[in-house]
Every structure is written in C-alpha cells, then in structure tokens.
Amino acid sequence: MTKISPIFSSNLPDAGTLQVPCLPYSTTPFLLTFSRSSLPFLRYQKPRSGRHSLVLHRESLITGGIKEPSTVSVEDMPLGEDTADMEDYVTLSKLLQEFASISSIEKAWIAKSENGSASHAMFCIGQPNFLANKKRTLFLSSHILKTTEHSVKFQWPPFPVEMIGVSKVVPSPSASKLLIVRNKENDSLVWLEIWGQSQLEKEIQIPQSVHGPLYTDGWFEGISWNQEETLIAYVAEEPAPPKPVFTDAGYKKDGSYDKDGTSWKGQGDWEEDWGETYSKKKRPTLFVLDINSGEVRSVEGIPKSLSAGQVVWAPSASIGHLKCLVFVGWSTEYGSLKTSRKLGIKYCYNRPCALYLVQSPFQEIIPDKLPCKTDEKEDFGSAFHLTRGISSAMFPRFSPDGKVLVFLSSKSAVDSGAHSATDSLHKIDWPADGKPNTSPTIYDVVPVVACPEDNCFPGIYVANIPDSPWLSDGCTMVLSSVWRCTQVILAVNVKSCTLSRITPSDSTYSWNFLALDGDNILALSSSPIDPPQVKYGFHIPQEQELTWNWLDVPSPLEGPSNKIRSLLSSHGFSILKIPVNDNSDKLSEGAKKPIESIFVSCINSRLEDSCKEGLNDGASNPLILILHGGPHSVSVSGYSKSLAFLSSLGYNLLIVNYRGSLGFGEEALQSLPGKIGCQDVNDVLAALDYVLERGLADRSKVAILGGSHGGFLTTHLIGQAPDRFAAVAVRNPVCNLALMVGITDIPDWCYFESYGMQGKKLFSEAASLEHLELFFSKSPIAHISKVKTPVLFILGAQDLRVPVSNGLQYARALKEQGVEVKIIMFPDDVHGIERPQSDFESFLNIGVWFKKYLK
C-alpha cells in the first residue's frame, strides 16, 4: 500500500495543484488539486492527459468534526467512481441533509387546566442525531387558548428540551405526574423517574436481578398508571436464568461467579426470541411498581407459555376494590401450524393472542374473587382468559365509565395466515362488580369489510388504539385508520356500533390523530409534497352527525428550508384509479376493482388534466416506481422525507398499491396469496402502462425502488420485463424463497404467500423438495438469466426477517453474468435500515444511482 505524505491545509495556498510522487502502477506523477474553501475530501481522478491526480474537496457527506489526516491511502479511495459520481455525492448529500435533519412531531398529550379555561399540550419531537447515529428526542410544551368560539391560539416556549437517554415518557391520568423510563444501553440498570410539576419526586433503580429493560416498542409495550396514581403496571424482560459457572476444576455447583478471573460463565440453554428487532427479547413479563415505597413486584399467575404485553388497569371499583390488570398474552401455540417455536412478531398481526385478567401483586391473592375456568385442559394459574372464541384480541381499552372493554382484533390475519389483514373492533360488557362471566359475550363494533362499495368505508386498518381515545359522551372513540390510499381519522360509537369519517371527505391528504382536547382534536395532515401541518379540529355539536371545523396551527418547528419549499412548490400529486388486467370470473368481486396509485409530478400545472387527458407535461421526466413491502402493507398519501428528496431531484414518482395492500377490503387483500410474483407483478406493470400511455413520464427512463416484498417485486420485474427499466434499487429484498424459508424468523410467510391459505396446513420447519421447488419457481431468482438492469443493493447484516444471504446470493449471481451491481452493507442494521446514518447513506446512494442511469 502506497502512503502519501501528509499535506495539511495550513501549509497550502488558497488554491492550486501539487505534484505528488507517482503511483506504484504508473511512472507518471499525479497532481493534488485543492481548494481552500472546501473541507478535505480526497479522491483519485482517472487521467485524461496521461497524468493521475488526487482531487481534494472540502465537502463532507455528513456534517461533523473533521480531523487532519496523517496519511492518505490510495487503496482506500473509491477508484471505481468517476468524477461525475463524486460530484453528485457532494451535491446530493447537501440537499438530503436538509430533508433528513427536519424534526417531526411523533406524539402529543393534552391536559385541561384546573379552571378549564385553557389546556396544556406536550409534544414529543423526533430529530435524527447523525453523529451519535440515534434519534434525538425533544419535548415541547404549549398552552392552548380558545380566543373565540371557533379560534385557537397556541403559546409556544422559545426552545424545546432534549430528553437524553429517555426511552419513554408517560403522563399520569391527571397529568400532574410524569413517568420517565431510562433503559440503559449496557443493560446494567433500569431507571424509573417520577416527576411532579416542579421537581423530581422519586428515582428508582431496578437491577437485572429484578427485570431487564422495559418494552417500549409499541407492540409488547404497556405502561399503565392506576387511577389513584399510586401504582404503575408495565412490561419488562424477565430476568435471564442463571448461567453455568466453571473453574479450572470444572463445574461450580453453587453457581457463584468470581470476578477475579478464577471462574467464567458458560452459555447455558439457548432460548427462542421473538425474531426481527427482538433478538435479545425473549420473555416479556408483567411488573407493578408501588410509587410510594419504590418496590417492584412481578405479576404472579401468568404461565411461562405466555408472553405478556399491552397491560392496562381494570376499573378501580371492580371486584370489591381488588386491583386487577387486563393484558394481552401471546402463546407459542399456533393452531394448525405444526411448530412450538416463537415465530417473528414484528409487523406480524397473524400471531394468535387473547385478553387475560389477573390480580395485582400488591394485595393478598383471593382466588375465588376471579371467575373460574371452564376448560380443565388449560392451566393459566390465576390469569383468566377473557376472549375465548376469537383468535386475536389486543389493545384493550376501558370506556370512561368502566362498563365496556373495547379491543382490536386481527382475526382475519390469524385465521387466514396473512401477516396483516383487515381488522375488526369488538367489545365486552364489563359488569359493575368487575367479575366477568366465564364465557363473556363478544360483540362486533366494526366488523371486517369484505368488498366495500365505491368511495365507501373499506374496513378498519389501525396500527393501535390511542391510550386516551374517548370523547366526552363516553362511548365514542377517535382513531386513525387507512382508507384506500389515504389515512383518515374515524369516530367510532361503541354503543350504537356506528362510525363516521371526521376528516374532510374531499381531502386526498393523510391525517394522523395526536390527542383530544375535550371534544376537539389535535392532528397532523400531510401529503407527498407537503410536510406535516398541525391541525386543530373544533367540534361542532349537531344532533345527527359529528362535525369538526379544522384550523391550521402555526408550528414552532423550523420545518423545511426555503430551498426545499421552493423545490416542492412546483410539484403536484394525484391518486390514480387503475383498472386491473386479469378481470376473470374466478376472482372475487373485491379483487376485480381498480387498484390505486399515488402519482407525484414535478410539474404541478394541469396535473389532474394530464392524468385524465394524457397531456405531455411530464413526458420528459424520469419516473421512479415505489413499491411497498409486506405484501399486506400500504403506501398512503402522507409525507416521506426520503421520497420528497427523490422527487426534488426531478423524478416523477408512481407509488403503487397493488392488490393485496391494506385499505381496500378483505377480498382484494386475500386475492394475492398463492399468486405472488404474478398478480402483484402484473398490477405494477398495469400501473406503469397507465401513466406512460398518458404521457406522464419518459418510458426510456423508468427506475424502481422497493424493499422487502417491494424488493421481491423489483427483482421480479427486471427479470420478467428486462427491457423496461433503466436502473433499480432494493433494500433487503426477497430474492429466493427456497433459501429464505430455512433461515427467516417467519418461515410460515413463505408458505402462505406461495401456496395461499393451503400454506398453513403445508407448513413445516423442514421444507420438502416439492416445497422448495415451488418456492424457487415463485422467486425472482428463477428469472435471473434475463436480467440486465443495473441493481443497487442496500442490505442490513442483522436482518432476521430477510437474512442478508438472500440479497447477496442474487447480487453475486448478477455479477457472474456481467450485470452491473453495487452493494452497500450496514453491519449493525436490521430489516428496516432505519438508523440515521444508514438511512442517510442509503438514500444518498439511491439518489446518485438513479441520477447516473436516468440522465
């Protein structure tokens, strides 16, 4: 390796060139070209006049501290990149930094003041911290003043407060106290802090011998104050069993471990975890903290076969003043699936779960106070199964009067095998004594919608139920749900079992519910070209229907720069309804309906007319197809920093929701399993043809971006339609189901999507040769010999969902046949590749890759 002597900026003139000794493979000296106005960034430049040169730039891809190099290694320089690519890196990184660094509101809470004349809001704000490679969490408070009957004023402080090392913040029911959770990175201690309105009131340190980190993941997560604000129930990792200890003399029976180096710990028995993003999470367990004493106790009576989560307190007047908890329990028994392992649970709503009732540990256990079990074959200790007869029950919420227990169900996903499907909402009447019947009746509040009528409610599709969703009538809950290509806010009356859409029916924007201020609603509204705008909905009392008047709220967040606003101001978007090609009699009615795609144009003028009449405003613009994963997921018309960045580079975007996506009814969703690699591919090509036929893009400059199942579609498309795409980029793509099935955390997914509902019966941990042959035939790798499109691979080495070997095998096979391939591997990232530095570098390379091939 040739070393170049150090050249420091203090020794350089303002600009010029320096002759540097020749490289080992050349007898010609090369030049070091530099500019004092830019930060050091060296690269080797291929000579045009017989002289080699290293070009010195002062541009940094990610803003941060700069160190003067003592030596520069020629072999470390990106020799495969040409000058144009490197200039693109410099230019695009500046623009991407402006998009990526914008902060965003993630959550909000609102509490009424004592006199009721004003409200106090608290906002949780996220912002990437690139240097630390973490998300920065900020908190911002505001007073909400209703100046007139239909106007509101938010009083913002001058600065937010950063919450360093905070995993979760949970206000008490009265909002007079605050729980702050600090999960330490080294897993040494968990810190729980109780804050009053002016000071820290209590600090509790919990060692690993009591429990591990609290679950703050949004899935198993459950942190619940009781109404008296004396106890907090939560979910944390159960202490790991002791490991065997050895010395030079062999096994140490007493298990004591000496830190003086005379003994060491073994590994002990291996235990299953819950898969992707849960590699260190194995036993989510319930605990209760007594705030006054600082004592923590585990909840007894929950069998080891259940993983507990989403805990809430039962109404405090229940069961003769006994303190009881309702929680969700996930079992490792999967019915027809012949396995007892923990299958991956992230993004997988098809894991059977149920609601259970159990007593708090801070009281004498009184067994006869809880309902008795009727099924003697099951032994759940003192935990009582509340939702027999339904395969999925989660996110329990009690009505304000304590008379109704409402819960969400993904029974369509569990019963069919789809990892996600159309949800349903249910309720159980909760008796005044808090002692449910041995088989409580489960009522439908919002049933599954199979085939929605045009422009009508398509079914409920929610990620969760808010902690405090209730209007003042005590029977209407407010939540966000997907409605075809948009996300809307719904009001659901659990008494009359009716619902209404309360965001504007003519809005093509996506809305996200934040919090309630009495009967008024705080929300966010955004579109692919409009960053989130805070909205305040004034409730307008009417006898027949619920109505809200929506006002814009000036936000203290800095928001996009003037440059970004200028770039996006000329853009437009529209939701396209695209007929499906295979309208056969064998399809269900729901599967025959048009699919929807979101078209983002760099030219705002006459966008809607262009979509209808085929005008050529955007014909010269390159087009990027955006394909979501899942496949049972959805792309909604909300703002995405990454996609807005790509759009700002001059690309039209076609964001396709193929059949199988959420938000369009259960029949359309269930039409895809068993037909992956065919029906979904045809839907994407139909969407592409639709915009090309209307002159909305240049057919010679079409690229694709897809991740996970979107990567599966992308690599299928370049194999099945090899002449149609100029370049593609894939993030952790599914390329070979036959390879994936034996090593993924969700092998049942491979069976269900390949075979349809029959896959549940065929599932095996040891796939037969017949199964493997079918998996291979359904995979993109079956078409790899026809591929000639350049492919950029973005891979996370810690991905348990689509292990990295899938993408690597496909990439290496492409290289073998001479296709241009680039691989970027993030050694510490999982399936989502969401860490700030990784996300930034991913989309920077995607932007440069597309610019290279879509010129």
mmCIF file of C-alpha atoms in Angstrom, residues 202 204 206 289-296:
data_model
loop_
_atom_site.group_PDB
_atom_site.id
_atom_site.type_symbol
_atom_site.label_atom_id
_atom_site.label_comp_id
_atom_site.label_asym_id
_atom_site.label_seq_id
_atom_site.Cartn_x
_atom_site.Cartn_y
_atom_site.Cartn_z
ATOM 1 C CA LYS A 202 -38.849 9.674 43.109
ATOM 2 C CA ILE A 204 -35.983 4.037 41.338
ATOM 3 C CA ILE A 206 -34.012 -1.596 39.169
ATOM 4 C CA LEU A 289 -44.276 -0.515 40.767
ATOM 5 C CA ASP A 290 -45.546 0.885 44.056
ATOM 6 C CA ILE A 291 -44.663 4.561 43.672
ATOM 7 C CA ASN A 292 -44.685 5.380 47.382
ATOM 8 C CA SER A 293 -42.411 2.542 48.510
ATOM 9 C CA GLY A 294 -40.430 2.166 45.287
ATOM 10 C CA GLU A 295 -40.984 -1.604 45.434
ATOM 11 C CA VAL A 296 -41.335 -3.604 42.214
#
